[in-house]
Coordinates of C-alpha atoms and ligand atoms in Angstrom, one line a residue:
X1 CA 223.5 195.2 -145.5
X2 CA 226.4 196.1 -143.3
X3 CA 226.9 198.3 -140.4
X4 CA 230.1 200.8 -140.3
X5 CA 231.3 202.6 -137.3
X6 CA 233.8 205.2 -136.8
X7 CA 234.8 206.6 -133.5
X8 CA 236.3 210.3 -132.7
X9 CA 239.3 209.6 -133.3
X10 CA 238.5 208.8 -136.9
X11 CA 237.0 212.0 -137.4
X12 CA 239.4 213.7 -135.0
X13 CA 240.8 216.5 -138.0
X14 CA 240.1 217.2 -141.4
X15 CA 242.2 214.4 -142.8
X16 CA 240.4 211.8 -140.9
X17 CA 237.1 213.2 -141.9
X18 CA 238.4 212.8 -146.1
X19 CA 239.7 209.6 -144.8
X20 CA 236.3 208.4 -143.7
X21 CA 234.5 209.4 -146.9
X22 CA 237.2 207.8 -149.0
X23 CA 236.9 204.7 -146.5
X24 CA 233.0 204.6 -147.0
X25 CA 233.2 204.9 -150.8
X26 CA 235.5 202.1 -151.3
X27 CA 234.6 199.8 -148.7
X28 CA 230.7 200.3 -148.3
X29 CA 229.4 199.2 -151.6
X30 CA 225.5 198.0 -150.9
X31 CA 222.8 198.8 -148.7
X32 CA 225.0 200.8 -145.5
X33 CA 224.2 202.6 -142.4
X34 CA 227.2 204.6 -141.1
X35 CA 228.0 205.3 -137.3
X36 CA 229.4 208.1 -136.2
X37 CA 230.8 209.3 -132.7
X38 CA 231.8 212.9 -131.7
X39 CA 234.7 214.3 -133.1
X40 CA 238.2 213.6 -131.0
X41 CA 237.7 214.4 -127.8
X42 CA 234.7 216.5 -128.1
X43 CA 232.6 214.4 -125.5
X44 CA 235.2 215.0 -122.6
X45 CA 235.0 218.3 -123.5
X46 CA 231.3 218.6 -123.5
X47 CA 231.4 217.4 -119.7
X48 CA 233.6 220.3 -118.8
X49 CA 230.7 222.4 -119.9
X50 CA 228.1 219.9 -118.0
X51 CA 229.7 220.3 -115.1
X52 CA 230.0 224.5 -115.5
X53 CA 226.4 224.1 -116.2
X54 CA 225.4 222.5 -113.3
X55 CA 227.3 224.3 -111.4
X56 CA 225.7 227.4 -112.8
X57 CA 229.4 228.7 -113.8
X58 CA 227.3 230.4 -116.7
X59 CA 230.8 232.6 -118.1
X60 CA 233.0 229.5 -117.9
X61 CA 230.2 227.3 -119.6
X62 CA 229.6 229.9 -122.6
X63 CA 233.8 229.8 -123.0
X64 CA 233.4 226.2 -123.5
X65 CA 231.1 226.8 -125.9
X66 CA 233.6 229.1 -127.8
X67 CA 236.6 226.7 -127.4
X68 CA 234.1 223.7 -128.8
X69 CA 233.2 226.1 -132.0
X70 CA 237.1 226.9 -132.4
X71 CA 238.1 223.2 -132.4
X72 CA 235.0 222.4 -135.1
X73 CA 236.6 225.2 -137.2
X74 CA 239.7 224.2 -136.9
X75 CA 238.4 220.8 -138.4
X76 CA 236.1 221.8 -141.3
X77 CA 238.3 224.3 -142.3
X78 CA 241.0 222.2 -144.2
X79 CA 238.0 220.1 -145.9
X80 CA 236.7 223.2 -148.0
X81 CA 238.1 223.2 -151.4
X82 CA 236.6 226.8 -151.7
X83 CA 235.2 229.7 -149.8
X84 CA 231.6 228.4 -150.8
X85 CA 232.2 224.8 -149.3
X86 CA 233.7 226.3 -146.0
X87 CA 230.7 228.6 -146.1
X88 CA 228.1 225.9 -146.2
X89 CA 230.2 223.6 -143.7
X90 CA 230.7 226.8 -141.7
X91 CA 226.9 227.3 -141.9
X92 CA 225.8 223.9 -140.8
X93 CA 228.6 224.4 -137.7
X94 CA 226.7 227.7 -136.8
X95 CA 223.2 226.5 -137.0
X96 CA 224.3 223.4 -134.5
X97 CA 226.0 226.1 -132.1
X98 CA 223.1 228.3 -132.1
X99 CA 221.0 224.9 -131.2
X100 CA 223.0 224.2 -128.4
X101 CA 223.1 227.4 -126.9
X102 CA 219.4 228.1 -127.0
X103 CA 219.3 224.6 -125.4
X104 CA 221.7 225.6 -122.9
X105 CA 219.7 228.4 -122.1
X106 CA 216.3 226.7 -121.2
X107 CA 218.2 224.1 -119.3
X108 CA 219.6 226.5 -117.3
X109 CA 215.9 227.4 -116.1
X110 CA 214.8 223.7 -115.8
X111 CA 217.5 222.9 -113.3
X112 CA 217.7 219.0 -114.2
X113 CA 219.4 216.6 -112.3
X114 CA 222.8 216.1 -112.9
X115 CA 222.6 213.0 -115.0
X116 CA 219.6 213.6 -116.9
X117 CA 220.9 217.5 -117.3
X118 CA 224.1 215.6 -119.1
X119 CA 222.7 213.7 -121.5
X120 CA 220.6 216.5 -122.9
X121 CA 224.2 218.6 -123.3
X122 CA 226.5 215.6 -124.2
X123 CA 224.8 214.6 -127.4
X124 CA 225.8 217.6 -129.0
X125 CA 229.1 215.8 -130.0
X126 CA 227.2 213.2 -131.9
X127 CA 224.9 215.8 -133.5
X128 CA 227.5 218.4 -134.7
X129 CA 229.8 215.9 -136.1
X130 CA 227.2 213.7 -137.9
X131 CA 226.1 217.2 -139.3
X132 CA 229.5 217.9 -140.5
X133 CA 230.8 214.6 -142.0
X134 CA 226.9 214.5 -143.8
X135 CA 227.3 218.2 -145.3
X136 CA 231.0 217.1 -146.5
X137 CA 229.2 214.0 -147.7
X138 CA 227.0 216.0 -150.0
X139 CA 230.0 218.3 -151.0
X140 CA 231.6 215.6 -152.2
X141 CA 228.2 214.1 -153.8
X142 CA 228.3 211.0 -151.6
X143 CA 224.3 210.5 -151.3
X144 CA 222.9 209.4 -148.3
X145 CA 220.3 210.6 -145.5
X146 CA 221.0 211.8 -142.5
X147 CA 218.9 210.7 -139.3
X148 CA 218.6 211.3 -135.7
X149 CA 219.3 208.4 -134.2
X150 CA 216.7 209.7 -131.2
X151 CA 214.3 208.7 -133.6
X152 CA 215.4 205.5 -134.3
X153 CA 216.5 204.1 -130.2
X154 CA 214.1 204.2 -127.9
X155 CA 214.9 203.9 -124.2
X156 CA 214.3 204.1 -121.2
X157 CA 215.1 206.8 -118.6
X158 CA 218.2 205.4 -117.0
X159 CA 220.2 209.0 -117.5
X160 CA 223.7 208.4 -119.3
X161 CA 223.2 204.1 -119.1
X162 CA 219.8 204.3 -120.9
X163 CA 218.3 200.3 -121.7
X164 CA 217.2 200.0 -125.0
X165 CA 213.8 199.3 -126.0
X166 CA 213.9 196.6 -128.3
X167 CA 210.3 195.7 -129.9
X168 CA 210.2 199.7 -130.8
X169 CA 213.7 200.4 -131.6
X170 CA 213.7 197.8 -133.7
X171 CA 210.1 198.6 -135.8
X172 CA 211.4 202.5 -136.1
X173 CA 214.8 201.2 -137.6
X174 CA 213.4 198.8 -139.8
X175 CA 210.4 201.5 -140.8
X176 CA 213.5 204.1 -141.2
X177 CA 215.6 201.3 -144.1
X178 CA 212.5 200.8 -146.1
X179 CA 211.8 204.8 -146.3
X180 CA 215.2 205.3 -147.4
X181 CA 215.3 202.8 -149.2
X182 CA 211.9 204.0 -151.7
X183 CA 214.0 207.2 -152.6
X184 CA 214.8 207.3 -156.0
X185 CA 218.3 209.0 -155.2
X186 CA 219.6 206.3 -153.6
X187 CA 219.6 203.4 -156.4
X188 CA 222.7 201.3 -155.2
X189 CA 221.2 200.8 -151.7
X190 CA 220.3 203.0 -148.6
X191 CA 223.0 205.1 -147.2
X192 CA 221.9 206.5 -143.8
X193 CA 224.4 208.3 -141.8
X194 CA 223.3 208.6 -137.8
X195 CA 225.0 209.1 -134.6
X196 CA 226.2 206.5 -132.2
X197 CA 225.6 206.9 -128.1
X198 CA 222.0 208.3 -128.5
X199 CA 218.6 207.5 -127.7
X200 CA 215.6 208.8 -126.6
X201 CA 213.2 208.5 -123.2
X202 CA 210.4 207.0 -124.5
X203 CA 207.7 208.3 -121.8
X204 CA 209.2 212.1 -121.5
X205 CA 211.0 212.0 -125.1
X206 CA 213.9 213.7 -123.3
X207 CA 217.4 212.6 -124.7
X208 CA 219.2 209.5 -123.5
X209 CA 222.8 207.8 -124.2
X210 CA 223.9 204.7 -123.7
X211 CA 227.1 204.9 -121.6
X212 CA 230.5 206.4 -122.2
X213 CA 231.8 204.6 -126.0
X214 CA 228.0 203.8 -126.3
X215 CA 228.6 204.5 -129.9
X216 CA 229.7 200.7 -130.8
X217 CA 226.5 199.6 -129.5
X218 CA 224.4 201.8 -131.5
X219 CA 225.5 200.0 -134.3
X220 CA 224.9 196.6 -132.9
X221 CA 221.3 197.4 -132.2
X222 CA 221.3 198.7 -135.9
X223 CA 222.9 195.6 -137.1
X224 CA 220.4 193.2 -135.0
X225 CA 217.5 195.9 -136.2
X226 CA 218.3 195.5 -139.7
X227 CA 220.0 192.0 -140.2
X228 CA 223.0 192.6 -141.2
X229 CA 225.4 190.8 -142.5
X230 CA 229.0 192.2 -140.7
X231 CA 229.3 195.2 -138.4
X232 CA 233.1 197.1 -138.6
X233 CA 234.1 199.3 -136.0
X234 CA 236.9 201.4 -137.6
X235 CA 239.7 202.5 -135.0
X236 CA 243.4 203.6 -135.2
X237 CA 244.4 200.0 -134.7
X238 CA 244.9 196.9 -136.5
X239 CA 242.5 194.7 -134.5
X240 CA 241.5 193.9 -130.8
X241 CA 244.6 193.5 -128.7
X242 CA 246.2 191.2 -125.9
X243 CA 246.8 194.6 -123.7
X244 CA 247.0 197.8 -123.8
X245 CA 249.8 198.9 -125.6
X246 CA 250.4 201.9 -123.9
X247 CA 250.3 199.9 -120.6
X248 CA 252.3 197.0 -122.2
X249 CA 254.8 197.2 -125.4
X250 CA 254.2 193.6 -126.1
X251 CA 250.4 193.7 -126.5
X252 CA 249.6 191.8 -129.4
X253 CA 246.7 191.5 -132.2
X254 CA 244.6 188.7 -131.9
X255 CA 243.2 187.9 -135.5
X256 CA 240.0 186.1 -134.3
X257 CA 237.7 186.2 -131.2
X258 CA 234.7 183.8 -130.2
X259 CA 231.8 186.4 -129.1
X260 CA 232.4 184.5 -125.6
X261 CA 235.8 186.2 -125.3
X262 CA 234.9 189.2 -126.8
X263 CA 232.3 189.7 -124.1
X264 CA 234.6 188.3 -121.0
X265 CA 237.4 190.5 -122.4
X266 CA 234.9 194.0 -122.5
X267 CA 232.6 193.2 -119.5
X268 CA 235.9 192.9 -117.4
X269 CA 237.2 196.4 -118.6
X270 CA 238.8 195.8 -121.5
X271 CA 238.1 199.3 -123.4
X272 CA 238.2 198.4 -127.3
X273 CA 234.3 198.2 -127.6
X274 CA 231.4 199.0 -125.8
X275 CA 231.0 195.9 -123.4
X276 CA 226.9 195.7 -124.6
X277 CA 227.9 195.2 -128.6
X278 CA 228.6 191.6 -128.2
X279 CA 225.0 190.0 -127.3
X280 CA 222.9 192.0 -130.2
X281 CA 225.3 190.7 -132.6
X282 CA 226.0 187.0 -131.0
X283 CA 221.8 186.6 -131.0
X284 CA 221.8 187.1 -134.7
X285 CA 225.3 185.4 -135.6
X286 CA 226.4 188.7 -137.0
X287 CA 230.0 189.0 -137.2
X288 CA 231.8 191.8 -135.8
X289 CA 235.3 193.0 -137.9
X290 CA 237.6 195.5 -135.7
X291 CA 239.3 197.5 -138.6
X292 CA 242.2 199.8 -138.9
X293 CA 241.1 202.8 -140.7
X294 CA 244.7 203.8 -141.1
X295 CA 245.8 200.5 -142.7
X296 CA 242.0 199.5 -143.6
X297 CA 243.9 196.4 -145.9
X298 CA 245.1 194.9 -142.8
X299 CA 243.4 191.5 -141.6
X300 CA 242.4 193.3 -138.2
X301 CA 240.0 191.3 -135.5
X302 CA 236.7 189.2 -136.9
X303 CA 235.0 188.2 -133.8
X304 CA 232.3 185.8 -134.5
X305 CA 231.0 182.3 -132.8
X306 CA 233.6 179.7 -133.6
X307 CA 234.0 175.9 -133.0
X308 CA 237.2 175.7 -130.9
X309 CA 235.2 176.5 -128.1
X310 CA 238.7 175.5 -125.4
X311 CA 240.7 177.7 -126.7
X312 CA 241.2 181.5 -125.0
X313 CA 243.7 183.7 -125.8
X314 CA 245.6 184.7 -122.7
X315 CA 245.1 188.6 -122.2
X316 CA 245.5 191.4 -119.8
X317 CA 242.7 193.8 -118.8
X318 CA 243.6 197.2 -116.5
X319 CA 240.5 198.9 -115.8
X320 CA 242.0 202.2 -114.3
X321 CA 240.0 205.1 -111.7
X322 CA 238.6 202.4 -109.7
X323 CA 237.3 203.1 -106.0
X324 CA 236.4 200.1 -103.5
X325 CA 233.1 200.5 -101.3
X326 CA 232.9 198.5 -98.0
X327 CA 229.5 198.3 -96.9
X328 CA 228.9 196.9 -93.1
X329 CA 225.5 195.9 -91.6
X330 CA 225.1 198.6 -89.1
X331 CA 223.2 196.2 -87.2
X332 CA 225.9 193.4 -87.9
X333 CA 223.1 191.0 -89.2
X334 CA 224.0 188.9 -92.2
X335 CA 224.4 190.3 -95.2
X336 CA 221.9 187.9 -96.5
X337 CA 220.0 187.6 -99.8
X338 CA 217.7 190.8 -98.4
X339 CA 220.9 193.4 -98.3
X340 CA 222.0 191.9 -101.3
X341 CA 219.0 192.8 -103.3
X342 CA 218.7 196.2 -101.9
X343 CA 222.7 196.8 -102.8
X344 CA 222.0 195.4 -106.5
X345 CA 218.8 197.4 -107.0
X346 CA 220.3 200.9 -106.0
X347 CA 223.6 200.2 -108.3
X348 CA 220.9 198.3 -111.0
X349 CA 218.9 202.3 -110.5
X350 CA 222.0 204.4 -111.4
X351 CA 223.4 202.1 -113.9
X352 CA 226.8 201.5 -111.8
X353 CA 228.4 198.0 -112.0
X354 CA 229.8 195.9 -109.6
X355 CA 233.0 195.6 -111.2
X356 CA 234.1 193.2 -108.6
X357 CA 232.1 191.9 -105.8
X358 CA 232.8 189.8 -102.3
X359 CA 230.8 189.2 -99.5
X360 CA 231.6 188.2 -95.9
X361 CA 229.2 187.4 -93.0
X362 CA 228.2 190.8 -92.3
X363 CA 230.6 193.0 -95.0
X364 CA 230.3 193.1 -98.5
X365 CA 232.5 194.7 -100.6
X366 CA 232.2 196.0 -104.3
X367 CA 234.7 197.5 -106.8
X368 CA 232.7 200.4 -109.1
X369 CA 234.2 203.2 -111.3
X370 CA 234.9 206.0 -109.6
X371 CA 231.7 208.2 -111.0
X372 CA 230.8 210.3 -107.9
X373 CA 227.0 210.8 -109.8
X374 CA 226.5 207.6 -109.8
X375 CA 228.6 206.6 -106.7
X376 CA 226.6 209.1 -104.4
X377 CA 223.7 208.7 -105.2
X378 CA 223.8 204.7 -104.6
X379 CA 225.9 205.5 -101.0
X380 CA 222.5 207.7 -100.3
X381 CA 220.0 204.8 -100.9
X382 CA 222.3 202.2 -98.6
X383 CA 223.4 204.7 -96.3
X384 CA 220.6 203.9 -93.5
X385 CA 221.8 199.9 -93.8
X386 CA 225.2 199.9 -94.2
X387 CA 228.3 201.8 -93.0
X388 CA 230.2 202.7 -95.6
X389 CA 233.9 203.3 -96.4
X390 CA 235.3 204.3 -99.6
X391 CA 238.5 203.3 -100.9
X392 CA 239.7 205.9 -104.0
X393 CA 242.6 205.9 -106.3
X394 CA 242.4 202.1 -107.2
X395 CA 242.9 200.0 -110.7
X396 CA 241.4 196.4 -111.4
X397 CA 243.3 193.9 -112.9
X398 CA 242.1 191.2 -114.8
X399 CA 244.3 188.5 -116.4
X400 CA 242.9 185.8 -118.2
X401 CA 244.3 182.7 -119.0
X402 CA 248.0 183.5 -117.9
X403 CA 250.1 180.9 -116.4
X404 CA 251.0 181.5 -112.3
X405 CA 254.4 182.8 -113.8
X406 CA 252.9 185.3 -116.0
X407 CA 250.8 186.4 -113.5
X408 CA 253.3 187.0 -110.8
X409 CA 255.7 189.0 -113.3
X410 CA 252.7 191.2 -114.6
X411 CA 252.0 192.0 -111.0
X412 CA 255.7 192.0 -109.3
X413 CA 255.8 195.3 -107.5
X414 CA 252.0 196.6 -107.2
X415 CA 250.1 196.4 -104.1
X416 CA 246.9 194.7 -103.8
X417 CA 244.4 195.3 -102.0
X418 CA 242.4 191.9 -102.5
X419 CA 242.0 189.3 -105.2
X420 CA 239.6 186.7 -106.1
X421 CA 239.9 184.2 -108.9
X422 CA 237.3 181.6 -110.8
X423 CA 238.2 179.3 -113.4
X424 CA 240.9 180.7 -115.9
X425 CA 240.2 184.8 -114.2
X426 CA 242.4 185.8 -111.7
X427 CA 241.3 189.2 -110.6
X428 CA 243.1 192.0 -108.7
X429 CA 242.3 195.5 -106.7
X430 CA 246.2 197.4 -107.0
X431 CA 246.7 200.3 -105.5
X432 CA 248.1 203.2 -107.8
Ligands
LIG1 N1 231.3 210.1 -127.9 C1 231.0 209.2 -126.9 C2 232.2 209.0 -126.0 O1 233.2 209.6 -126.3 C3 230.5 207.9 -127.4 C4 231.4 207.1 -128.3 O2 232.3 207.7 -128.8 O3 231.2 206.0 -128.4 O4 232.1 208.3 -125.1
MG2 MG1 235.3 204.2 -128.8

């Protein structure tokens, strides 16, 4: 039983989409459940038209829906072998549009809040490319069920950072395998293709998601659901890197990870998974294989518990559009365990992390993505305790296990704002 995930840029064009059915067919022998994210950059896209929507820019929002429609075209086009397959693929693109703008329509009524308003529109990525790749699928008689993976994770109603549900996420996957698994067309083992980032308000049974590149941990829960034996993330790289290569040429592939580093690496910014993957998979022992679907015979990452538990690979970690928020006691008393708990349970509420945090006898000061509805919304809550100052255009540093000399040449010309360092983690705030 083994979980597959492939992100948008697997399924970015029409080659990629071939690629990953050619992918799944020699490397998913056996019971499989495949994961798959929106195509390319259809999500960012998909936020453009949030934001028209909220902003009730109804010509610009319906333009976005045109340029998403093109840009599916553009992909399914290349994959029909003849005018019947680009009709049914063509069909299946329609139906999905059609969905979306009858959605867009009643939302337009409700007037939702922003966050909850996105996640009923973003999921449309997920849904129209798991539709796709499933109808190509059958074109190619690759057999296999599609499912709605609303059905399967339920959550709670924390709007774009939902928290799964585990008891009945895990019952509804489980009951999902063994219904798949009665059907006599699947004889080699159940093939169930379902979309990653998506889950489902269990009270209001509105649609959730999980957080920006949620998709990774969709197929962790699956993996812990199910028992799996190996989770593999399929990306456009060999493995799990030192740094980012596009930051710094000498990044390197690290062949093995301890779930420990995995998790340090991603919870301090470090953008190859989803920073919730690890614990799902390190509670069952379930290894996790980054894979590149380019060079898919390539060794790429395993990350998995392992016994050398001193050793840590040294890595770098830029976490970039950063903002610093300097709260003051208006009343100058102590920031004490009271105004602590009130500034954790307002970020804890909107799902923003404390990316850095430092207090001083009557300041406290945090370092949080710059996500205005989230960021707003938490200034609102603390607003009658604190003054508050905001610091934009900011990145966060983290480097891990360098020597002082690798440090100070990584950082020789940026301006810091602070830093703060425990153990082996010597984090920075630089000013872009
Ligand atoms: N499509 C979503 C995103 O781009 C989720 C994912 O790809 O994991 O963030
Ligand atoms: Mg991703």
């Amino acid at each position: 039983m083994r979980v597959f995930k492939f992100g948008g840029a697997s399924v970015q064009d029409a080659e990629g989409i071939a690629r990953v059915h050619r992918l799944v067919c020699t490397y998913g022998e056996g019971p499989l459940w495949i994961v798959v994210s929106a195509m390319g950059k259809t999500t960012n896209q998909l936020e453009t038209l949030i934001q028209a929507v909220h902003c009730q820019q109804w010509p610009g929002a319906m333009e976005i829906v045109g340029q998403l429609q093109e840009a599916h075209e553009a992909r399914i086009a290349p994959l029909a072998a003849n005018v019947t397959e680009h009709r049914r693929l063509q069909g299946v693109l329609e139906q999905w549009i059609s969905k979306l703008k009858t959605d867009l329509d009643r939302l337009r009524a409700e007037k939702l809040p922003y966050n909850c308003l996105y996640d009923q529109i973003v999921v449309y990525g997920e849904l129209i490319s798991t539709a796709l790749v499933s109808a190509y699928f059958e074109i190619q008689g690759f057999v296999h069920a599609w499912v709605d993976a609303g059905a399967l994770l339920v959550t709670d109603a924390t709007w774009r950072d939902a928290r799964i549900q585990w008891e009945a996420t895990v019952s509804k996957v489980k009951a999902c395998h063994a219904l798949h698994s009665c059907e006599p067309s699947q004889p080699s083992g159940v093939c169930v293709l379902t979309q990653g980032f998506i889950g489902q308000d269990a009270a209001s049974g509105l649609r959730t998601t999980l957080g920006r590149e949620g998709s990774d941990f969709t197929a962790s829960v699956l993996a812990y659901a199910l028992d799996a034996s190996e989770v593999c993330v399929w990306k456009d790289v060999a493995g799990v890197m030192d740094a980012d290569p596009r930051l710094f040429p000498m990044a390197r592939i690290l062949s093995k990870l301890s779930y420990r580093e995995a998790v340090e690496m991603t919870y301090y910014g470090a953008s190859i998974i989803h920073p919730r993957t690890i614990q799902p998979l390190q509670n069952k022992g379930i290894p996790l294989i980054v894979r590149s679907f380019l060079e898919p015979d390539q060794g790429g990452t395993v990350i998995e518990e392992h016994g050398d538990r001193d050793h840590f690979s040294p890595c770098v970690i830029v976490k970039k559009n950063q903002c610093l928020l300097e709260l003051v006691s208006k009343d100058l008393s102590f920031v004490g365990e009271e105004g602590l708990a009130m500034i954790y349970k307002a970020l804890y509420d909107q799902g923003l992390k404390a990316n850095l945090a430092r207090h001083t006898a009557v300041s406290f000061s945090l370092c949080v993505d710059n996500d205005p509805y989230k960021r707003l919304p938490v200034q609102e809550v603390l607003d009658s305790a604190f003054g508050i100052h905001i610091t934009e255009g900011l990145s966060l540093w983290t480097l891990m296990h360098q020597s002082d000399k690798m440090r100070s040449g990584l950082l020789s010309g940026k301006q810091t704002l602070f830093e703060q360092h425990l153990g082996n983690v010597y984090q920075y705030v630089v000013v872009d």
